[in-house]
Coordinates of N, CA and C in Angstrom, one line a residue:
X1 N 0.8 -1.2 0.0 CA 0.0 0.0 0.0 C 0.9 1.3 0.0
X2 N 0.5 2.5 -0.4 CA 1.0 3.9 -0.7 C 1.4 4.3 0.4
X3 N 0.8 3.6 2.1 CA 1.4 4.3 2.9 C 2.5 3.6 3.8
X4 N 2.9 2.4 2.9 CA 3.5 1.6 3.8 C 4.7 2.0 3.4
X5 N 5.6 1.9 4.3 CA 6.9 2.7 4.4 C 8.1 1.4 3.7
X6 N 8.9 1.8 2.4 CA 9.8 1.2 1.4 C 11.3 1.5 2.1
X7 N 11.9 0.5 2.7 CA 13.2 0.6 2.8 C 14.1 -0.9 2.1
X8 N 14.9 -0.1 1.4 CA 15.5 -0.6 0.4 C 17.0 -1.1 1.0
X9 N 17.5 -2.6 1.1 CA 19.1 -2.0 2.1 C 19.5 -3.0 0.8
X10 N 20.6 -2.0 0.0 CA 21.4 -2.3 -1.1 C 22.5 -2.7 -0.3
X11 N 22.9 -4.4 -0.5 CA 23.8 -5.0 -0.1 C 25.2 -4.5 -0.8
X12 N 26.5 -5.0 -0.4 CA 27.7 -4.9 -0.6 C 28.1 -3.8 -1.2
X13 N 28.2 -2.9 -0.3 CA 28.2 -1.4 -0.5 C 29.8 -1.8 -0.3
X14 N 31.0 -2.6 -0.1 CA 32.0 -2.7 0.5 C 32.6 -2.7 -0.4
X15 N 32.0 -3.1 -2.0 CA 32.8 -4.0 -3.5 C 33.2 -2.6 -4.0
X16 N 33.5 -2.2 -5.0 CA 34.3 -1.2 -6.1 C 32.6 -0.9 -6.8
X17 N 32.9 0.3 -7.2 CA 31.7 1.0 -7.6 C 31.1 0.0 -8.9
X18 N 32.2 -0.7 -10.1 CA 32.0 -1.6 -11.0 C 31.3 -2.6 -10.6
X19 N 31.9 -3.0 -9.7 CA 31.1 -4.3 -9.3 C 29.7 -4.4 -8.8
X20 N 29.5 -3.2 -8.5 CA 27.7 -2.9 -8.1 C 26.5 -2.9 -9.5
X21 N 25.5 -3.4 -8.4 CA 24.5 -3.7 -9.5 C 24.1 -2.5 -10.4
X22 N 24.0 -2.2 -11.9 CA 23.2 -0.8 -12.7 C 22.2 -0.7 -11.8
X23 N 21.4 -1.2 -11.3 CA 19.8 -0.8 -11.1 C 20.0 -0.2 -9.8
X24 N 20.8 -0.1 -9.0 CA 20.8 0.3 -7.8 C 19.9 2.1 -7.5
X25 N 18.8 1.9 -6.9 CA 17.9 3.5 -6.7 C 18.9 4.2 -6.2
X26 N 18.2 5.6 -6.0 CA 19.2 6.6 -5.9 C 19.2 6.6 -4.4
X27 N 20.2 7.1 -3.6 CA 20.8 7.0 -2.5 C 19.4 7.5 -1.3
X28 N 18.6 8.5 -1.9 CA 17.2 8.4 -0.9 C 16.6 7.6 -0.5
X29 N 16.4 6.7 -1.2 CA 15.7 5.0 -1.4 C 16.1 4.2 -0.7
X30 N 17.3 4.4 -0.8 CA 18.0 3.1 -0.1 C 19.1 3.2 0.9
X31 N 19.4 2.5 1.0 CA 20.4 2.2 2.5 C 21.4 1.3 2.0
X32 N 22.8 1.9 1.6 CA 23.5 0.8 1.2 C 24.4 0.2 2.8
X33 N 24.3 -1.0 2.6 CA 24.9 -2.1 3.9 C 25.9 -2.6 3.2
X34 N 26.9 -3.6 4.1 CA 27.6 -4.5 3.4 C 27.5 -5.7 4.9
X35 N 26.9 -7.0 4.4 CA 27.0 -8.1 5.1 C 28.2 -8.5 5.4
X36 N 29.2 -8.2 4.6 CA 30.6 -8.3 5.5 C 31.3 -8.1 6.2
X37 N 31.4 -6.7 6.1 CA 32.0 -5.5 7.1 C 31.3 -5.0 8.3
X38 N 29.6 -5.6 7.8 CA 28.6 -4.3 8.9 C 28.2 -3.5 8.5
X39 N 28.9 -2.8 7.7 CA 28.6 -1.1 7.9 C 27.1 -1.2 7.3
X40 N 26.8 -0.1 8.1 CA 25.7 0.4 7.2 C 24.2 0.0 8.0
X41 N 24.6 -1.1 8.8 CA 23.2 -1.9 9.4 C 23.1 -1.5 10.6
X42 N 24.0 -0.4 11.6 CA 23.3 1.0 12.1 C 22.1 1.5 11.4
X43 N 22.2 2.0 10.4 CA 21.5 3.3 9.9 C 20.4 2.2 9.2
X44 N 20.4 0.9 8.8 CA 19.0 0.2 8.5 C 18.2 -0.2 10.0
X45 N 19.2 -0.8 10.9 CA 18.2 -0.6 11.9 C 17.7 0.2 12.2
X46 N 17.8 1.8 12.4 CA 17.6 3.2 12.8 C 16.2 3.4 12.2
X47 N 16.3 3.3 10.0 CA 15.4 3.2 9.7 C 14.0 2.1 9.7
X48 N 14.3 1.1 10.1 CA 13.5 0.0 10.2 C 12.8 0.6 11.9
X49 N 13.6 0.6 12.7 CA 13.0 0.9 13.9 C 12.0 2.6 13.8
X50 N 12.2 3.2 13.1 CA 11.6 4.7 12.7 C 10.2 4.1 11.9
X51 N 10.3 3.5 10.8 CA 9.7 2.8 10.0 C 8.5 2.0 11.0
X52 N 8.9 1.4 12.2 CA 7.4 0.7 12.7 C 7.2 1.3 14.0
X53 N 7.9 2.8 14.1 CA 7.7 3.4 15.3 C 7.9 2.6 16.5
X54 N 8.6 1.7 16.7 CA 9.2 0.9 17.8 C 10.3 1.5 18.8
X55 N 10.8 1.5 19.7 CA 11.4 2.1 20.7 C 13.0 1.4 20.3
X56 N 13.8 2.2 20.3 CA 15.6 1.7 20.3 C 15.6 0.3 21.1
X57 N 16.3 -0.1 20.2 CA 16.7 -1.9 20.7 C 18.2 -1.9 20.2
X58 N 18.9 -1.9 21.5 CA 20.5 -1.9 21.7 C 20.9 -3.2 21.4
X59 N 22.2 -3.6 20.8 CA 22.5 -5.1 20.9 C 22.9 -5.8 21.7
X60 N 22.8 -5.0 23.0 CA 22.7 -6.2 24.5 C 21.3 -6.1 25.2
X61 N 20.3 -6.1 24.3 CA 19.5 -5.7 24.6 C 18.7 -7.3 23.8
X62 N 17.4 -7.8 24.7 CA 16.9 -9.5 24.1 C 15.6 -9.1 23.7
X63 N 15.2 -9.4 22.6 CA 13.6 -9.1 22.2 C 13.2 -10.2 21.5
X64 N 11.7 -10.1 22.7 CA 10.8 -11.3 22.6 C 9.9 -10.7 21.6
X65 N 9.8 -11.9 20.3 CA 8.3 -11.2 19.5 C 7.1 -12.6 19.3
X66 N 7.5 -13.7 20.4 CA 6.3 -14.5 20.8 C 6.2 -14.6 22.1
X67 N 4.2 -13.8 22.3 CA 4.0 -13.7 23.2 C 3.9 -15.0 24.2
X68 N 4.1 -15.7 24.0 CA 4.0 -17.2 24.5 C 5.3 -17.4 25.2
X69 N 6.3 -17.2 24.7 CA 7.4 -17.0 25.5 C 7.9 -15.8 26.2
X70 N 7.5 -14.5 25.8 CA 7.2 -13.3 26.9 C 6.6 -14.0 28.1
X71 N 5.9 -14.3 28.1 CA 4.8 -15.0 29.3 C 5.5 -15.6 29.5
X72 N 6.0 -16.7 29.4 CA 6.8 -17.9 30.5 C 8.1 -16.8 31.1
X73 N 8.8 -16.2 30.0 CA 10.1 -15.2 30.3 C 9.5 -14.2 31.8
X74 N 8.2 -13.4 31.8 CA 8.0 -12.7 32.6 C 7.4 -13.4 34.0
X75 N 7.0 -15.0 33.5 CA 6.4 -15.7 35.0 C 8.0 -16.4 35.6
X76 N 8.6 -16.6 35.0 CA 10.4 -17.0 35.5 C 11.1 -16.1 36.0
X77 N 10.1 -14.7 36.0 CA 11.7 -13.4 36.7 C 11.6 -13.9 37.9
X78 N 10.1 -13.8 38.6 CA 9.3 -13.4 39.9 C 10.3 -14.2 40.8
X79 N 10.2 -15.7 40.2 CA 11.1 -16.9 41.0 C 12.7 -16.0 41.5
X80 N 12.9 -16.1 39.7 CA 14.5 -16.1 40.0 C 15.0 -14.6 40.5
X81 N 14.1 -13.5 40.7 CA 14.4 -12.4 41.8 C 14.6 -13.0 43.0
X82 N 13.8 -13.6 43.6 CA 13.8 -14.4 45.0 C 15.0 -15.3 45.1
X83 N 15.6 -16.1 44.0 CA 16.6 -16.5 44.3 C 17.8 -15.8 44.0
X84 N 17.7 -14.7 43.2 CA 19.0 -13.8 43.8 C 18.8 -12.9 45.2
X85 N 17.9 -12.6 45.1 CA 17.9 -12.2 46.6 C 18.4 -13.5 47.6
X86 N 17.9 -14.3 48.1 CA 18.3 -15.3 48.7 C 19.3 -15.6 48.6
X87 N 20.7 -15.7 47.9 CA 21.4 -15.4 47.6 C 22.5 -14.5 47.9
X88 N 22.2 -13.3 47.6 CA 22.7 -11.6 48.4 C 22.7 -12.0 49.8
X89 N 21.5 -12.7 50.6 CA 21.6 -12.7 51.8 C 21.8 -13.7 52.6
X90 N 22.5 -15.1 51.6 CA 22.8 -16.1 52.5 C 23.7 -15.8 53.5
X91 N 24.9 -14.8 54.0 CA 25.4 -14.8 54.8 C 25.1 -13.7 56.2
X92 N 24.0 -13.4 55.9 CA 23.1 -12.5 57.0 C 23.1 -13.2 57.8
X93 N 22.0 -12.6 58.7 CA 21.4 -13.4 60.1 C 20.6 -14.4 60.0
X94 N 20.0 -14.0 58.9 CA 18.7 -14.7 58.6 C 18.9 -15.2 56.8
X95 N 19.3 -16.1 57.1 CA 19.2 -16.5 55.7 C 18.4 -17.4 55.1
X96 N 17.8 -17.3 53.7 CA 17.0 -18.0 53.1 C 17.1 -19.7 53.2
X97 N 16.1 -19.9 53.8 CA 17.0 -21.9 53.8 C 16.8 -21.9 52.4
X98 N 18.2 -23.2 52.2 CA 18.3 -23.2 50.5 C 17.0 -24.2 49.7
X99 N 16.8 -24.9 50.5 CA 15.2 -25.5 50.4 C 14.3 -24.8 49.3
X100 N 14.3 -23.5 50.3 CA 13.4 -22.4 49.9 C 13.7 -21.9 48.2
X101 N 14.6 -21.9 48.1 CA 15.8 -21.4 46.9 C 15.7 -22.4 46.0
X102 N 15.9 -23.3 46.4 CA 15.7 -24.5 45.3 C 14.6 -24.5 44.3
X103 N 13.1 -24.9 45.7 CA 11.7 -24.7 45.0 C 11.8 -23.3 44.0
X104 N 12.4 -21.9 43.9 CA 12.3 -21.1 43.6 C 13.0 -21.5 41.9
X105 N 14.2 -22.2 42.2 CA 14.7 -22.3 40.9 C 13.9 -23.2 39.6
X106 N 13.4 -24.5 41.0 CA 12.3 -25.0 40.2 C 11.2 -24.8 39.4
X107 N 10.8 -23.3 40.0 CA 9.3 -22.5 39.4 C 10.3 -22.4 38.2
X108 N 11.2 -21.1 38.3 CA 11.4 -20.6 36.9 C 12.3 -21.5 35.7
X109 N 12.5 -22.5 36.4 CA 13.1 -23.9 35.6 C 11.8 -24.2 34.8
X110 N 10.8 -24.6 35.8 CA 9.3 -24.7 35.1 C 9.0 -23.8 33.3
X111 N 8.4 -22.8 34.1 CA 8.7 -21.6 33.2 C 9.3 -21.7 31.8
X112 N 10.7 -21.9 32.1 CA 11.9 -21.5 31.0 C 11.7 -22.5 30.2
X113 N 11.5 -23.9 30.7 CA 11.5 -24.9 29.9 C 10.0 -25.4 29.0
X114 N 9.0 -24.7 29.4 CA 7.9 -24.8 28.4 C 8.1 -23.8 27.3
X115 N 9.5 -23.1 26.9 CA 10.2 -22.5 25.9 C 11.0 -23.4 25.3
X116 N 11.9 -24.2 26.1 CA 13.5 -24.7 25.7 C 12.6 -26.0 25.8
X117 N 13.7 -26.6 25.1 CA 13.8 -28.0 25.3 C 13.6 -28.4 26.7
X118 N 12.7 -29.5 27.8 CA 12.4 -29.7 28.7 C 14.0 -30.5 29.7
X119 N 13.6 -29.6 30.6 CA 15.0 -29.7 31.7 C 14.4 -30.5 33.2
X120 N 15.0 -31.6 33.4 CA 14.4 -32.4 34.2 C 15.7 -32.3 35.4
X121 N 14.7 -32.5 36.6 CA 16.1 -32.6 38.0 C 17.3 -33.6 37.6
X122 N 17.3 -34.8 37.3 CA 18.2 -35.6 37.4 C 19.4 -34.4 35.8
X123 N 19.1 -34.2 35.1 CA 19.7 -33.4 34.0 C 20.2 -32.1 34.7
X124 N 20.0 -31.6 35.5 CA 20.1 -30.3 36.3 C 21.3 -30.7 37.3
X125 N 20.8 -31.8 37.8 CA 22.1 -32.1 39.0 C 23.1 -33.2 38.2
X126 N 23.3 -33.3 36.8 CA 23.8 -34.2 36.4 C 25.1 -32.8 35.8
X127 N 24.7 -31.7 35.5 CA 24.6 -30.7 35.1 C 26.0 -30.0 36.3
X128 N 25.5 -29.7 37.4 CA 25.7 -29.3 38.3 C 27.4 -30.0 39.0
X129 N 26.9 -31.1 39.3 CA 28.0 -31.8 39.4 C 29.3 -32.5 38.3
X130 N 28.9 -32.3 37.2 CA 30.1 -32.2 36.2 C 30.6 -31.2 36.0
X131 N 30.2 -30.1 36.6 CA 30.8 -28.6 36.2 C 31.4 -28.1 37.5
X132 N 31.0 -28.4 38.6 CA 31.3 -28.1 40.0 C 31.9 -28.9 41.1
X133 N 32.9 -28.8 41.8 CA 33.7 -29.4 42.6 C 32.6 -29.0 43.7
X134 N 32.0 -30.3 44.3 CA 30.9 -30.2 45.2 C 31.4 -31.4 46.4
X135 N 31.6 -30.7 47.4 CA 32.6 -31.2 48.8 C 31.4 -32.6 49.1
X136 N 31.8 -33.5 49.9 CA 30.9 -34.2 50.4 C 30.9 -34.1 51.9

């Protein structure tokens, strides 16, 4: 449609002016990039993000665009706040029995895994103890 916004990203902007395609639009139109170098895929994201009116998305930055997994991602914080807190304060007065911490990892283990591939306890502590020198 007439009002839908055309952005054009003319690849291998990186080659010798010969080696570019004749048909290439004039520099308004388009966005030349090069998939090799990078360059250029600043100023396509910039316009793509302007283009659907969406808010800056940094590259350490994770975007979910299935709400199905937003949902599991935002019911997995609640847990795993609690177990970094629990955590911060194991050497308090009062500290979280790890019991408590456990069940907490298990919620958002829950969670994460109706995303991922399904993560079962024995795989977690199989996990755990190949990677960690765990005293007896």
């Amino acid at each position: 449609p007439a009002h839908t916004p055309l952005i054009l990203a003319i690849n291998k902007s990186d080659l010798p002016p010969q080696a570019k395609s004749a048909d290439t639009p004039p520099a308004s139109q388009a966005i030349p990039i090069s998939a090799k170098t990078g360059a250029g895929i600043p100023a396509l994201l910039d316009a793509l993000r302007d283009a659907s009116g969406a808010a800056r998305v940094d590259a350490g930055d994770l975007l979910i665009t299935n709400a199905r997994h937003a949902q599991a991602l935002t019911a997995a914080l609640a847990p795993l706040r609690r177990v970094a807190q629990s955590l911060a304060t194991q050497h308090s007065s009062l500290p979280t029995p790890l019991d408590l911490v456990a069940q907490d990892l298990r919620e958002a283990l829950h969670h994460i895994s109706s995303i991922t591939t399904p993560i079962t306890t024995p795989d977690l502590l199989a996990t755990i103890f190949s990677r960690f020198c765990v005293g007896k």
